[in-house]
Amino acid sequence: MDLISSNSELAMKNSIKQLSGSLNKIIVDLRDKILYETAYIESALDDPEHYDLTDYPVELKNKVSDMISRVDDLIDSFNSGHILKEGINTLILGKPNAGKSSLLNTLSRRERAIVTDIPGTTRDTLEEQITINGVSLNIIDTAGIRETDDIVEKIGVDKALDSIDDADLILFVIDSSRPLDENDHFIIDKIMDKKVIILLNKSDLVSKISEEEIYKKYNKPVISFSSVSLDGLKALESKITDMFLKVRLNLMILYILQTQDRQVVLPMQRIVW
Ligand SMILES: Nc1nc2c(ncn2[C@@H]2O[C@H](COP(=O)(O)OP(=O)(O)OP(=O)(O)O)[C@@H](O)[C@H]2O)c(=O)[nH]1
Ligand SMILES: [Mg+2]
């Protein structure tokens, strides 16, 4: 199904590789190791005189932790598989008028979203697919987060907050020409345990907030940015691709697999999986 529904060539190659049996081989190998240890323990219990178990607990503990880390690698590979197939789910969050829709337009190089100086312009979530250095991103612009009595706007705000869980990356847009307010604090509290890049937007205006101050406070990457002067655009694009280094490694490995005999056992096998 992955192969049929994958929407890029890269995703297709990834699916083919999974089909080609590497995943199966790793699972069979893990299963064999677990069966071996289980059989060894059972035999030792049945026939204790012929088994020296003095160092076995330590040995077993090491083997089990190695297996756990292989399983963790597999789970990770699923995550980056999802990112390769569907793109990095990138949520743009911020209070009204921070410049979220302008950021979406800047990153997608087109006037995708309506931008006005009226706070509360964007009411529904808006998605756009873009590619940065070969990595695909599914960017979602959202309604500005604030307390509101407007029913439609409130639905948009709730939708934005609900999208946090599914986001692989959050671009938190702050209007640096104004001091932080309770809306900024409310947002940052909601996203502290996520992968976040903080954008100090409107850097072309006189700034009320410094990069150092924000970094010290929140310990997340901070980039000074402007959708008007395009200050910080390159820095943002490289930061995103650096954060998803694993995806880039997968791209490289897929390229190697494509150009070489697929039977070659790569030394980076652990990275692939
Ligand atoms: N000077 C300056 N103005 C900006 C920048 N980014 C956005 N703006 C302006 O800020 C205002 C709000 O921009 P939007 O992109 O609509 O802001 P938003 O966060 O999407 O706002 P809501 O949809 O209301 O939540 C507009 O007047 C933009 O032109 C920037 O980098 N520099
Ligand atoms: Mg908007």
Tab-separated table of C-alpha atoms and ligand atoms in Angstrom:
chain	number	residue	atom	x	y	z
A	1	MET	CA	0.000	0.000	0.000
A	2	ASP	CA	2.911	2.344	0.807
A	3	LEU	CA	4.317	1.721	-2.654
A	4	ILE	CA	1.015	2.403	-4.382
A	5	SER	CA	0.155	5.525	-2.418
A	6	SER	CA	3.600	7.115	-2.055
A	7	ASN	CA	3.574	10.531	-3.689
A	8	SER	CA	7.241	11.100	-4.463
A	9	GLU	CA	9.952	9.144	-6.205
A	10	LEU	CA	11.926	9.146	-2.986
A	11	ALA	CA	9.030	7.667	-1.033
A	12	MET	CA	8.622	5.043	-3.711
A	13	LYS	CA	12.284	4.028	-3.490
A	14	ASN	CA	11.954	3.818	0.263
A	15	SER	CA	8.954	1.514	-0.074
A	16	ILE	CA	10.757	-0.690	-2.584
A	17	LYS	CA	13.683	-1.019	-0.233
A	18	GLN	CA	11.397	-2.028	2.621
A	19	LEU	CA	9.722	-4.554	0.356
A	20	SER	CA	13.099	-5.898	-0.715
A	21	GLY	CA	13.353	-7.569	2.631
A	22	SER	CA	15.847	-5.629	4.704
A	23	LEU	CA	13.219	-5.001	7.354
A	24	ASN	CA	12.202	-8.632	7.330
A	25	LYS	CA	15.816	-9.714	7.741
A	26	ILE	CA	16.336	-7.511	10.782
A	27	ILE	CA	13.177	-8.788	12.451
A	28	VAL	CA	14.028	-12.442	11.743
A	29	ASP	CA	17.504	-11.850	13.135
A	30	LEU	CA	16.142	-10.255	16.312
A	31	ARG	CA	13.642	-13.077	16.741
A	32	ASP	CA	16.400	-15.709	16.363
A	33	LYS	CA	18.482	-14.012	19.037
A	34	ILE	CA	15.564	-13.863	21.460
A	35	LEU	CA	14.685	-17.522	20.794
A	36	TYR	CA	18.307	-18.539	21.333
A	37	GLU	CA	18.471	-16.864	24.758
A	38	THR	CA	15.087	-18.250	25.776
A	39	ALA	CA	16.161	-21.761	24.751
A	40	TYR	CA	19.466	-21.338	26.599
A	41	ILE	CA	17.690	-20.323	29.833
A	42	GLU	CA	15.218	-23.218	29.545
A	43	SER	CA	18.037	-25.705	28.955
A	44	ALA	CA	19.975	-24.331	31.924
A	45	LEU	CA	16.916	-24.731	34.136
A	46	ASP	CA	16.367	-28.311	32.928
A	47	ASP	CA	20.001	-29.310	33.268
A	48	PRO	CA	21.751	-26.916	35.716
A	49	GLU	CA	24.831	-29.158	36.194
A	50	HIS	CA	25.970	-28.703	32.624
A	51	TYR	CA	25.523	-24.931	32.356
A	52	ASP	CA	27.801	-22.410	34.017
A	53	LEU	CA	25.637	-19.320	34.573
A	54	THR	CA	28.145	-17.306	36.642
A	55	ASP	CA	28.519	-14.403	34.200
A	56	TYR	CA	25.288	-15.016	32.340
A	57	PRO	CA	23.082	-12.315	33.999
A	58	VAL	CA	25.495	-9.541	32.950
A	59	GLU	CA	25.912	-11.040	29.490
A	60	LEU	CA	22.135	-11.344	29.063
A	61	LYS	CA	21.550	-7.799	30.277
A	62	ASN	CA	23.973	-6.481	27.616
A	63	LYS	CA	22.343	-8.583	24.913
A	64	VAL	CA	18.857	-7.442	25.909
A	65	SER	CA	19.840	-3.780	25.963
A	66	ASP	CA	21.380	-4.209	22.502
A	67	MET	CA	18.104	-5.739	21.279
A	68	ILE	CA	16.106	-2.889	22.834
A	69	SER	CA	18.250	-0.359	21.037
A	70	ARG	CA	17.748	-2.240	17.726
A	71	VAL	CA	13.988	-2.157	18.277
A	72	ASP	CA	14.225	1.568	19.091
A	73	ASP	CA	16.128	2.067	15.832
A	74	LEU	CA	13.326	0.277	14.003
A	75	ILE	CA	10.701	2.513	15.596
A	76	ASP	CA	12.788	5.562	14.641
A	77	SER	CA	13.063	4.295	11.077
A	78	PHE	CA	9.283	4.080	10.943
A	79	ASN	CA	9.086	7.710	12.045
A	80	SER	CA	11.495	8.886	9.374
A	81	GLY	CA	9.682	6.623	6.883
A	82	HIS	CA	6.520	8.573	7.652
A	83	ILE	CA	8.422	11.839	7.221
A	84	LEU	CA	9.832	10.656	3.873
A	85	LYS	CA	6.409	9.654	2.633
A	86	GLU	CA	4.298	12.515	3.935
A	87	GLY	CA	6.821	15.250	4.668
A	88	ILE	CA	7.751	16.867	7.971
A	89	ASN	CA	4.498	18.011	9.582
A	90	THR	CA	5.444	21.606	10.297
A	91	LEU	CA	3.003	23.699	12.318
A	92	ILE	CA	3.241	27.496	12.328
A	93	LEU	CA	2.014	28.859	15.662
A	94	GLY	CA	1.887	32.335	17.166
A	95	LYS	CA	-0.459	35.007	18.431
A	96	PRO	CA	-2.555	37.064	15.961
A	97	ASN	CA	-0.549	39.373	13.681
A	98	ALA	CA	2.788	37.761	14.564
A	99	GLY	CA	3.388	37.073	10.859
A	100	LYS	CA	2.482	33.392	10.521
A	101	SER	CA	0.721	33.639	7.151
A	102	SER	CA	3.520	35.856	5.843
A	103	LEU	CA	5.956	33.114	6.857
A	104	LEU	CA	3.915	30.491	4.994
A	105	ASN	CA	3.977	32.702	1.891
A	106	THR	CA	7.719	33.357	2.253
A	107	LEU	CA	8.558	29.672	2.594
A	108	SER	CA	6.284	28.596	-0.253
A	109	ARG	CA	7.381	31.531	-2.469
A	110	ARG	CA	3.803	32.375	-3.348
A	111	GLU	CA	0.817	34.270	-1.965
A	112	ARG	CA	-0.840	31.199	-0.524
A	113	ALA	CA	-2.435	32.804	2.549
A	114	ILE	CA	-4.257	36.100	3.063
A	115	VAL	CA	-2.117	38.610	4.961
A	116	THR	CA	-3.565	41.753	6.536
A	117	ASP	CA	-2.732	43.880	9.549
A	118	ILE	CA	-6.039	42.883	11.153
A	119	PRO	CA	-5.402	40.474	14.064
A	120	GLY	CA	-7.404	37.287	13.509
A	121	THR	CA	-7.141	37.224	9.707
A	122	THR	CA	-6.484	33.486	9.459
A	123	ARG	CA	-9.303	31.481	10.946
A	124	ASP	CA	-8.860	28.004	9.565
A	125	THR	CA	-5.735	25.877	9.166
A	126	LEU	CA	-4.119	26.090	5.742
A	127	GLU	CA	-1.672	23.535	4.332
A	128	GLU	CA	1.069	23.799	1.761
A	129	GLN	CA	3.692	21.282	0.580
A	130	ILE	CA	7.196	22.593	0.082
A	131	THR	CA	10.665	21.093	-0.364
A	132	ILE	CA	13.796	22.389	1.334
A	133	ASN	CA	17.119	20.891	0.221
A	134	GLY	CA	15.273	17.805	-0.997
A	135	VAL	CA	13.368	17.345	2.272
A	136	SER	CA	9.625	17.617	1.925
A	137	LEU	CA	7.603	19.683	4.421
A	138	ASN	CA	3.887	19.803	4.981
A	139	ILE	CA	3.486	23.342	6.331
A	140	ILE	CA	0.346	24.269	8.249
A	141	ASP	CA	-0.591	27.904	8.888
A	142	THR	CA	-2.985	28.388	11.797
A	143	ALA	CA	-5.275	30.931	13.424
A	144	GLY	CA	-3.499	33.266	15.841
A	145	ILE	CA	-3.756	31.998	19.398
A	146	ARG	CA	-5.674	34.274	21.776
A	147	GLU	CA	-8.702	34.297	24.051
A	148	THR	CA	-11.672	35.254	21.903
A	149	ASP	CA	-15.463	35.442	22.066
A	150	ASP	CA	-15.780	35.132	18.279
A	151	ILE	CA	-17.179	31.644	17.721
A	152	VAL	CA	-15.526	31.064	14.330
A	153	GLU	CA	-12.152	32.355	15.468
A	154	LYS	CA	-12.339	30.207	18.601
A	155	ILE	CA	-12.874	27.065	16.504
A	156	GLY	CA	-9.748	28.023	14.537
A	157	VAL	CA	-7.740	28.561	17.727
A	158	ASP	CA	-8.830	25.174	19.122
A	159	LYS	CA	-7.947	23.522	15.811
A	160	ALA	CA	-4.479	25.077	15.950
A	161	LEU	CA	-3.940	23.842	19.505
A	162	ASP	CA	-5.228	20.365	18.601
A	163	SER	CA	-2.666	20.133	15.792
A	164	ILE	CA	0.259	20.394	18.219
A	165	ASP	CA	0.272	16.670	19.042
A	166	ASP	CA	0.712	15.585	15.405
A	167	ALA	CA	3.406	18.136	14.568
A	168	ASP	CA	6.963	16.918	13.871
A	169	LEU	CA	8.179	20.497	14.049
A	170	ILE	CA	6.715	23.762	15.332
A	171	LEU	CA	7.715	27.163	13.996
A	172	PHE	CA	6.771	29.510	16.823
A	173	VAL	CA	6.449	33.018	15.395
A	174	ILE	CA	6.966	35.937	17.781
A	175	ASP	CA	6.452	39.581	16.789
A	176	SER	CA	9.798	40.948	17.955
A	177	SER	CA	8.658	44.545	17.518
A	178	ARG	CA	6.434	44.109	20.578
A	179	PRO	CA	7.173	42.842	24.077
A	180	LEU	CA	6.129	39.246	24.831
A	181	ASP	CA	2.589	39.014	26.169
A	182	GLU	CA	0.382	36.391	27.819
A	183	ASN	CA	-0.496	34.844	24.428
A	184	ASP	CA	3.192	34.160	23.695
A	185	HIS	CA	3.651	32.642	27.160
A	186	PHE	CA	0.538	30.510	26.769
A	187	ILE	CA	1.810	29.108	23.437
A	188	ILE	CA	5.342	28.356	24.591
A	189	ASP	CA	3.989	26.450	27.603
A	190	LYS	CA	2.028	24.189	25.238
A	191	ILE	CA	4.988	23.333	23.013
A	192	MET	CA	7.924	22.983	25.407
A	193	ASP	CA	8.219	19.216	24.853
A	194	LYS	CA	8.117	19.484	21.023
A	195	LYS	CA	10.786	20.146	18.388
A	196	VAL	CA	10.521	23.919	18.088
A	197	ILE	CA	12.256	26.721	16.224
A	198	ILE	CA	11.451	30.174	17.597
A	199	LEU	CA	11.327	32.906	14.961
A	200	LEU	CA	11.769	36.468	16.148
A	201	ASN	CA	9.803	37.883	13.252
A	202	LYS	CA	9.723	41.465	11.936
A	203	SER	CA	13.476	41.865	12.476
A	204	ASP	CA	13.312	44.726	9.944
A	205	LEU	CA	11.540	46.785	12.650
A	206	VAL	CA	12.970	48.078	15.920
A	207	SER	CA	13.281	45.061	18.153
A	208	LYS	CA	11.889	44.770	21.684
A	209	ILE	CA	13.195	41.243	22.228
A	210	SER	CA	16.716	39.814	21.889
A	211	GLU	CA	17.704	36.362	20.618
A	212	GLU	CA	19.850	35.746	23.735
A	213	GLU	CA	17.000	36.609	26.094
A	214	ILE	CA	14.628	34.165	24.376
A	215	TYR	CA	17.235	31.410	24.096
A	216	LYS	CA	18.117	31.715	27.808
A	217	LYS	CA	14.462	31.601	28.740
A	218	TYR	CA	13.289	28.702	26.579
A	219	ASN	CA	16.421	26.832	25.521
A	220	LYS	CA	15.139	26.306	21.966
A	221	PRO	CA	16.800	27.403	18.715
A	222	VAL	CA	16.040	31.060	18.005
A	223	ILE	CA	16.331	32.762	14.598
A	224	SER	CA	15.886	36.432	13.889
A	225	PHE	CA	13.580	36.575	10.848
A	226	SER	CA	11.752	38.932	8.532
A	227	SER	CA	9.267	38.169	5.802
A	228	VAL	CA	9.913	41.662	4.477
A	229	SER	CA	13.733	41.704	4.200
A	230	LEU	CA	14.025	37.858	4.117
A	231	ASP	CA	16.569	38.099	6.941
A	232	GLY	CA	16.977	34.628	8.500
A	233	LEU	CA	15.374	32.688	5.638
A	234	LYS	CA	18.549	30.745	4.772
A	235	ALA	CA	19.295	30.184	8.467
A	236	LEU	CA	15.785	28.810	8.994
A	237	GLU	CA	16.011	26.478	6.005
A	238	SER	CA	19.363	25.049	7.110
A	239	LYS	CA	18.186	24.705	10.701
A	240	ILE	CA	15.188	22.642	9.571
A	241	THR	CA	17.286	20.314	7.428
A	242	ASP	CA	19.887	19.971	10.221
A	243	MET	CA	17.185	19.027	12.708
A	244	PHE	CA	16.022	16.282	10.405
A	245	LEU	CA	19.523	15.029	9.675
A	246	LYS	CA	18.320	11.473	9.854
A	247	VAL	CA	15.988	12.099	6.948
A	248	ARG	CA	18.901	13.503	4.983
A	249	LEU	CA	21.015	10.459	5.856
A	250	ASN	CA	18.208	8.274	4.566
A	251	LEU	CA	18.217	10.292	1.356
A	252	MET	CA	21.961	9.737	0.972
A	253	ILE	CA	21.697	6.044	1.655
A	254	LEU	CA	18.836	5.663	-0.791
A	255	TYR	CA	20.996	7.384	-3.358
A	256	ILE	CA	23.868	4.993	-2.661
A	257	LEU	CA	21.526	2.020	-2.877
A	258	GLN	CA	20.217	3.317	-6.157
A	259	THR	CA	23.668	3.703	-7.669
A	260	GLN	CA	25.191	0.478	-6.344
A	261	ASP	CA	24.295	-3.166	-6.245
A	262	ARG	CA	21.449	-3.405	-3.739
A	263	GLN	CA	22.999	-6.520	-2.196
A	264	VAL	CA	25.986	-4.528	-0.926
A	265	VAL	CA	25.907	-4.506	2.875
A	266	LEU	CA	26.420	-0.908	3.877
A	267	PRO	CA	28.451	-0.080	6.952
A	268	MET	CA	25.709	2.465	7.686
A	269	GLN	CA	23.124	-0.274	7.987
A	270	ARG	CA	22.403	0.772	11.574
A	271	ILE	CA	21.651	4.287	10.405
A	272	VAL	CA	19.259	3.113	7.711
A	273	TRP	CA	17.238	1.231	10.251
B	1	LIG	N1	7.569	44.784	9.039
B	1	LIG	C1	7.155	43.524	8.963
B	1	LIG	N2	5.842	43.266	8.889
B	1	LIG	C2	5.461	41.972	8.824
B	1	LIG	C3	6.379	40.898	8.789
B	1	LIG	N3	5.690	39.745	8.729
B	1	LIG	C4	4.389	40.094	8.704
B	1	LIG	N4	4.247	41.429	8.765
B	1	LIG	C5	2.997	42.206	8.772
B	1	LIG	O1	2.273	41.866	9.951
B	1	LIG	C6	0.873	41.850	9.686
B	1	LIG	C7	0.294	40.487	10.059
B	1	LIG	O2	0.852	39.508	9.193
B	1	LIG	P1	0.188	38.073	8.990
B	1	LIG	O3	1.155	37.257	8.241
B	1	LIG	O4	-1.178	38.215	8.438
B	1	LIG	O5	0.101	37.625	10.514
B	1	LIG	P2	-0.590	36.315	11.112
B	1	LIG	O6	0.242	35.870	12.254
B	1	LIG	O7	-0.892	35.337	10.061
B	1	LIG	O8	-1.931	36.935	11.706
B	1	LIG	P3	-3.335	36.198	11.987
B	1	LIG	O9	-3.742	35.443	10.770
B	1	LIG	O10	-4.237	37.343	12.271
B	1	LIG	O11	-3.145	35.328	13.178
B	1	LIG	C8	0.725	42.191	8.198
B	1	LIG	O12	0.464	43.567	8.089
B	1	LIG	C9	2.081	41.832	7.616
B	1	LIG	O13	2.394	42.591	6.476
B	1	LIG	C10	7.774	41.222	8.847
B	1	LIG	O14	8.655	40.367	8.838
B	1	LIG	N5	8.099	42.552	8.932
B	2	MG	MG	-2.617	34.541	9.378
